[in-house]
PDB file of C-alpha atoms in Angstrom:
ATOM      1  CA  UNK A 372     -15.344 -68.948  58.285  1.00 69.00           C
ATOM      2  CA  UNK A 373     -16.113 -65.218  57.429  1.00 89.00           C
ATOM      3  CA  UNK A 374     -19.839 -66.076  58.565  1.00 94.00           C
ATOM      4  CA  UNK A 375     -20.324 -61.969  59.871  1.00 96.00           C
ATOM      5  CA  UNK A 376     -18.179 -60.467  57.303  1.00 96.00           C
ATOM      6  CA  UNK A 377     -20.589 -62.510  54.855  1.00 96.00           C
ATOM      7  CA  UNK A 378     -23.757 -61.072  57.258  1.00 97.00           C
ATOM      8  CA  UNK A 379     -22.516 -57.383  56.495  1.00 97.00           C
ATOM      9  CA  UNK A 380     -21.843 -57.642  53.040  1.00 97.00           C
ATOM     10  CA  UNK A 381     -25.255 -59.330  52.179  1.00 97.00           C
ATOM     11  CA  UNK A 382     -26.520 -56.048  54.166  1.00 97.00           C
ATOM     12  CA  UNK A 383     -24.174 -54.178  52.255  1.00 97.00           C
ATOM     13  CA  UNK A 384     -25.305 -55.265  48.745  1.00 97.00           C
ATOM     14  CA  UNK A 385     -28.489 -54.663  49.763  1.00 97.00           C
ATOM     15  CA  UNK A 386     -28.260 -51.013  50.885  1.00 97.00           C
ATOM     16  CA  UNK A 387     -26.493 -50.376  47.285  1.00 97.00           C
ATOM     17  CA  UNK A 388     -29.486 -51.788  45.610  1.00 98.00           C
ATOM     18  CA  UNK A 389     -31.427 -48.957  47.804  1.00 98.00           C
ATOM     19  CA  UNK A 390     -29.176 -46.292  47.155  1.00 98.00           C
ATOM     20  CA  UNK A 391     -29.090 -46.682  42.992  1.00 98.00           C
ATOM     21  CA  UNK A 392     -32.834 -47.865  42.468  1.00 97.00           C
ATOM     22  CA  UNK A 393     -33.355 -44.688  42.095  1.00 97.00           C
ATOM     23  CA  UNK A 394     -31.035 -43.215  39.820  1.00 98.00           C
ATOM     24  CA  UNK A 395     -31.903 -42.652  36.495  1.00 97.00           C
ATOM     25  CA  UNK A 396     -29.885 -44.980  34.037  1.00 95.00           C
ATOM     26  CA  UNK A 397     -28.486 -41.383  32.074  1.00 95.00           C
ATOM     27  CA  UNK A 398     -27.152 -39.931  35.360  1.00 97.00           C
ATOM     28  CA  UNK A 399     -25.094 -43.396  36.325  1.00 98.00           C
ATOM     29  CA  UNK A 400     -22.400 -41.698  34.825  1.00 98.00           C
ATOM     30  CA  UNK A 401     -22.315 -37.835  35.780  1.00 97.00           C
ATOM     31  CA  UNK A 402     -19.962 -36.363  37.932  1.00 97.00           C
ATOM     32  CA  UNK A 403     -21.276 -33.433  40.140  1.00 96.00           C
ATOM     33  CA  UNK A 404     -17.693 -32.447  41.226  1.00 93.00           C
ATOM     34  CA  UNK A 405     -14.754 -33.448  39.376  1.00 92.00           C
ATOM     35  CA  UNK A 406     -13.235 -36.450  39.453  1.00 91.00           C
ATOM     36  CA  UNK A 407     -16.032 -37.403  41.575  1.00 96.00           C
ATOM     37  CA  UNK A 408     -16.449 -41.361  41.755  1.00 98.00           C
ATOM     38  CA  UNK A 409     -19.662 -41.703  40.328  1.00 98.00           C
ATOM     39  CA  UNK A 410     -22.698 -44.730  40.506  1.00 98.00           C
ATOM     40  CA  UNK A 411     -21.359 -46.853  37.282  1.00 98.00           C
ATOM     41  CA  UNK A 412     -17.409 -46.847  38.554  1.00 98.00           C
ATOM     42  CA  UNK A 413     -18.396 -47.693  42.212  1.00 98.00           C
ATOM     43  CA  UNK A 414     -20.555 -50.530  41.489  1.00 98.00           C
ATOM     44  CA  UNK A 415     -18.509 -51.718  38.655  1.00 98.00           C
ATOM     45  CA  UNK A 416     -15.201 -51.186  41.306  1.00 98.00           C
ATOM     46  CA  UNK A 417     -16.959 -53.599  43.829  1.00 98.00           C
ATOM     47  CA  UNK A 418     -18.041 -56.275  41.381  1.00 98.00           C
ATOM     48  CA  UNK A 419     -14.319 -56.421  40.031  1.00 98.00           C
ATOM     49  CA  UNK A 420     -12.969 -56.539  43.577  1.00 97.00           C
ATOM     50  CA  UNK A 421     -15.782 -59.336  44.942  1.00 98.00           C
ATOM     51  CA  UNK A 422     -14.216 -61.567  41.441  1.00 98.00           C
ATOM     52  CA  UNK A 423     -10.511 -60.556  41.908  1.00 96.00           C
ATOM     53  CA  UNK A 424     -10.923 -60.928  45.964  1.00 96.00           C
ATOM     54  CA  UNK A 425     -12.588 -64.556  45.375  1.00 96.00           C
ATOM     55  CA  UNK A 426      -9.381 -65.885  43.574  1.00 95.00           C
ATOM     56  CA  UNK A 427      -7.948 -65.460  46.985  1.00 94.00           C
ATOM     57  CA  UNK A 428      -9.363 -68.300  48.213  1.00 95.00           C
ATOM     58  CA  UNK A 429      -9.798 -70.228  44.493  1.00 95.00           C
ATOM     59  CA  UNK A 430     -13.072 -68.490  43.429  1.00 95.00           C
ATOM     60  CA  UNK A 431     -13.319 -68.136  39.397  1.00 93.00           C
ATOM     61  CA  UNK A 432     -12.023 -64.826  37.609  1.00 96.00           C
ATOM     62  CA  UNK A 433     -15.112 -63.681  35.322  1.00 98.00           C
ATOM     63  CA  UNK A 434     -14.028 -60.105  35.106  1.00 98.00           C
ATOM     64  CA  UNK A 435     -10.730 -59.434  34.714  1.00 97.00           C
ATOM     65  CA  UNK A 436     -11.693 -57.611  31.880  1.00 97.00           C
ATOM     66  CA  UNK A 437     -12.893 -54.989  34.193  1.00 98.00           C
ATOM     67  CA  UNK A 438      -9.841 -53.902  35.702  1.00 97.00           C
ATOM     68  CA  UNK A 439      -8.561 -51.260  32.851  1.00 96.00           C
ATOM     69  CA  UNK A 440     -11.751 -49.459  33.556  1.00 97.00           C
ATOM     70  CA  UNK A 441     -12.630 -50.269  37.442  1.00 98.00           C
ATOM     71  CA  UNK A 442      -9.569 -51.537  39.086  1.00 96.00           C
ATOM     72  CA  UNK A 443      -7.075 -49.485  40.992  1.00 92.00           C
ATOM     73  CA  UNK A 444      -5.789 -46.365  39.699  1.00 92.00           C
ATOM     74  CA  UNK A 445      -8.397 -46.703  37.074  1.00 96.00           C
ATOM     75  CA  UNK A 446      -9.354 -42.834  35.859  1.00 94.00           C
ATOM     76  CA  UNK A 447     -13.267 -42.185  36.332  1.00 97.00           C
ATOM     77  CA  UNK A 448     -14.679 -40.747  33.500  1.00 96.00           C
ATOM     78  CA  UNK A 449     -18.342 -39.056  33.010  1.00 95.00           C
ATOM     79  CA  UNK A 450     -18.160 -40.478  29.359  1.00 96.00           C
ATOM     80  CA  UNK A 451     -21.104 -42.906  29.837  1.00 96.00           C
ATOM     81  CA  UNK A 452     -19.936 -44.856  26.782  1.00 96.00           C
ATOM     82  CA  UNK A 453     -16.971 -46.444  28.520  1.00 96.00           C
ATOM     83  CA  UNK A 454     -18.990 -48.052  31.123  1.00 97.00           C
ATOM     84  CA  UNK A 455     -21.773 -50.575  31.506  1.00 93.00           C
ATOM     85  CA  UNK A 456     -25.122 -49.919  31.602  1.00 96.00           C
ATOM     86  CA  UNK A 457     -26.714 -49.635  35.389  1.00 97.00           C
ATOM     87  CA  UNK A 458     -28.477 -52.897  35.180  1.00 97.00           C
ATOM     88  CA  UNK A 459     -25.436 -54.838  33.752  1.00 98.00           C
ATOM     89  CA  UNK A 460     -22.693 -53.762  36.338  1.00 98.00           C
ATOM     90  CA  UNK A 461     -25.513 -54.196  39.084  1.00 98.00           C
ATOM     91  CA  UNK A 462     -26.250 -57.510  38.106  1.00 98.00           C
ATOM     92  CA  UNK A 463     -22.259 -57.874  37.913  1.00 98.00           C
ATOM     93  CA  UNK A 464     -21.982 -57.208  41.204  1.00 98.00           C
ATOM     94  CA  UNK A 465     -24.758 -59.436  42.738  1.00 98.00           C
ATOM     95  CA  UNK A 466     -23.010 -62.114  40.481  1.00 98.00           C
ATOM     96  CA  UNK A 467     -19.309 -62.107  41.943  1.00 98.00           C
ATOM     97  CA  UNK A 468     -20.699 -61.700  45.036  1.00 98.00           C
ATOM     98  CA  UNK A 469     -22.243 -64.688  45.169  1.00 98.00           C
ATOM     99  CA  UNK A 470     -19.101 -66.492  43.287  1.00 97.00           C
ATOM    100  CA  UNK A 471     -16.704 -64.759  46.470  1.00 97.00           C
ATOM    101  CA  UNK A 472     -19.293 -65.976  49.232  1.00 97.00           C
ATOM    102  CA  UNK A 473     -19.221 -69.448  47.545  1.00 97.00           C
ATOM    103  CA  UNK A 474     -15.172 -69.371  47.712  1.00 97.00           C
ATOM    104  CA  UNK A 475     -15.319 -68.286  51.082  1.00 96.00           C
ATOM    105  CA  UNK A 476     -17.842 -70.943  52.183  1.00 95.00           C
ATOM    106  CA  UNK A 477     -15.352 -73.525  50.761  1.00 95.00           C
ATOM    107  CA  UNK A 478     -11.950 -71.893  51.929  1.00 96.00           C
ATOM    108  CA  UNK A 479      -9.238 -73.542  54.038  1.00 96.00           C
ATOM    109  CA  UNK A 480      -7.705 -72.319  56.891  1.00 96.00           C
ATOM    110  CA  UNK A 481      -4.894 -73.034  54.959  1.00 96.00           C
ATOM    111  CA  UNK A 482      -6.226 -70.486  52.110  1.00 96.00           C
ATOM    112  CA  UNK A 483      -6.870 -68.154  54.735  1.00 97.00           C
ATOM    113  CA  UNK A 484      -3.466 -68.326  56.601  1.00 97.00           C
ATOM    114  CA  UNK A 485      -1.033 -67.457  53.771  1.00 96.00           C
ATOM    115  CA  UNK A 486       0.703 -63.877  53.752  1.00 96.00           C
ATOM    116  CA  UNK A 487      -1.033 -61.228  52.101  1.00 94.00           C
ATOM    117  CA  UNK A 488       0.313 -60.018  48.123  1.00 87.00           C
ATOM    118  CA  UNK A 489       1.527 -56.107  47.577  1.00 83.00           C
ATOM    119  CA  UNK A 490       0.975 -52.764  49.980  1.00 82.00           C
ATOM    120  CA  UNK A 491      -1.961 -53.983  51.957  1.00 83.00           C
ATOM    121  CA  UNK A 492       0.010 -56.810  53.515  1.00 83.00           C
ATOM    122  CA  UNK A 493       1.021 -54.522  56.397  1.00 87.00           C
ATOM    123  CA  UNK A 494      -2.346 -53.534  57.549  1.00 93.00           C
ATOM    124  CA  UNK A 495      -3.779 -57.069  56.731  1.00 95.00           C
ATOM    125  CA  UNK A 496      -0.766 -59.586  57.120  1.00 96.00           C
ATOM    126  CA  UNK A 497      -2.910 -62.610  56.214  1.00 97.00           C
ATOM    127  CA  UNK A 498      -5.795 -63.461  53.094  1.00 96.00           C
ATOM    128  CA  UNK A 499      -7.872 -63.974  55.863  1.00 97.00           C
ATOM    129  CA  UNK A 500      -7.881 -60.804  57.427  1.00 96.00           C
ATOM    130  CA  UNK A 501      -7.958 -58.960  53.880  1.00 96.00           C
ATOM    131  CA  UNK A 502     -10.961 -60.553  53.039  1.00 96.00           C
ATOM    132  CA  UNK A 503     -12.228 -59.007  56.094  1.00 97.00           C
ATOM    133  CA  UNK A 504     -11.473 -55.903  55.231  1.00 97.00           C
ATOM    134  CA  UNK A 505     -12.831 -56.332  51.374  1.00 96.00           C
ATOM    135  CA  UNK A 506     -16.117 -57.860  52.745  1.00 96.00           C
ATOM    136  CA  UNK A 507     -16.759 -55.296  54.849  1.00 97.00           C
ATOM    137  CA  UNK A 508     -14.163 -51.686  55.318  1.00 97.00           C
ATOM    138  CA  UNK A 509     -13.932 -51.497  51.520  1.00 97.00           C
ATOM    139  CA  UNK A 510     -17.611 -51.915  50.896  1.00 98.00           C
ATOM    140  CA  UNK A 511     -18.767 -49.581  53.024  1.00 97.00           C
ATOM    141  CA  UNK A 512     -16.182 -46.992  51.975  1.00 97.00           C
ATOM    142  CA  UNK A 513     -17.254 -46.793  48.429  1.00 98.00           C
ATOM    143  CA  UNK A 514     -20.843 -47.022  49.311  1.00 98.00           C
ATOM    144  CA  UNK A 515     -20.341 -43.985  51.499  1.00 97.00           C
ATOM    145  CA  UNK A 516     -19.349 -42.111  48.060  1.00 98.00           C
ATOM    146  CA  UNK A 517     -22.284 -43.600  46.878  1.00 98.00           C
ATOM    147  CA  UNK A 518     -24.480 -42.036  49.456  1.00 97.00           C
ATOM    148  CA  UNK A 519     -21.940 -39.012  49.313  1.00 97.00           C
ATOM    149  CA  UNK A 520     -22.759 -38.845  45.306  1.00 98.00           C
ATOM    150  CA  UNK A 521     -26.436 -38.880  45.731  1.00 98.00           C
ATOM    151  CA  UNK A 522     -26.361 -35.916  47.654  1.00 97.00           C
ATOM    152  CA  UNK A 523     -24.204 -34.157  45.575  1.00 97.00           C
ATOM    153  CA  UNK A 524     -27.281 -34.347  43.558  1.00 98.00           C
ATOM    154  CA  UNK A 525     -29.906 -33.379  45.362  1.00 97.00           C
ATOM    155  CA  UNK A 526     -30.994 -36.723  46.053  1.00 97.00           C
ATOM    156  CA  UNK A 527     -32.205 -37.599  49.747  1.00 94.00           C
ATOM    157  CA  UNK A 528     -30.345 -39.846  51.958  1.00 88.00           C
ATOM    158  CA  UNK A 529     -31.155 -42.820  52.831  1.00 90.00           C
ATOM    159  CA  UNK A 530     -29.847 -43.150  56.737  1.00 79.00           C
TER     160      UNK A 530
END
């Protein structure tokens, strides 16, 4: 199940690797506009979703100790010493990715069938189709400020 969501995010992770090889490690962190989601939040955002969206479907929680700093309604910061370096929270990332593809690979219909927790069980009424959604919508949203940020910099596009 998930087999295309799974396709695009594999894509996905892969066009994030191509949009911050480039970035210097001392500019992860800087904020051309205010408030501006910058390179360290994003990627440490996504890693903390892939592990909290995995538990969904009984993937293992290895950074809940994330979600003060990258979770929702977390406050992005240009303070580089509150945040991980750029090879840590990209290796995060390519690490609870592969934990939530593993969970998915293994998940029940039953799993994906129950009624989705909080606001976004409206839009997405099942786990199944809010994993969608976090495979693929929320990816490519915060990679778009990704792209958006490395513009913001004078740094060229990518597509």
């Amino acid at each position: 199940m998930h087999e295309k969501e799974i396709r695009v995010l594999r894509f996905m992770q892969g066009y994030s690797d191509d949009l911050v090889k480039d970035i210097a490690a001392e500019d992860f962190c800087s904020q051309p506009c205010t408030g501006m989601n910058h390179p360290a939040w994003i990627i440490g955002h996504l890693a903390y979703a892939s592990d909290a969206h995995s538990a969904e479907v009984g993937g293992t929680r290895e950074l809940e100790h994330y979600a003060e700093r990258y979770g929702i309604g977390s406050e992005v910061s240009g303070d580089a010493s509150l945040y991980g370096s750029k090879d840590v929270l990209v290796g995060a990332w390519h690490t609870a990715n592969a934990r939530y593809i593993a969970a998915l690979e293994s998940a029940t219909a039953e799993q994906l069938g129950k009624p989705t927790r909080g606001p976004l069980g409206e839009p997405f009424p099942t786990v199944g189709d809010f994993l969608s959604f976090s495979l693929t919508g929320h990816v490519s949203l915060h990679l778009g400020q990704l792209s958006a940020w490395r513009r913001a910099m004078g740094m060229p596009r990518l597509f």
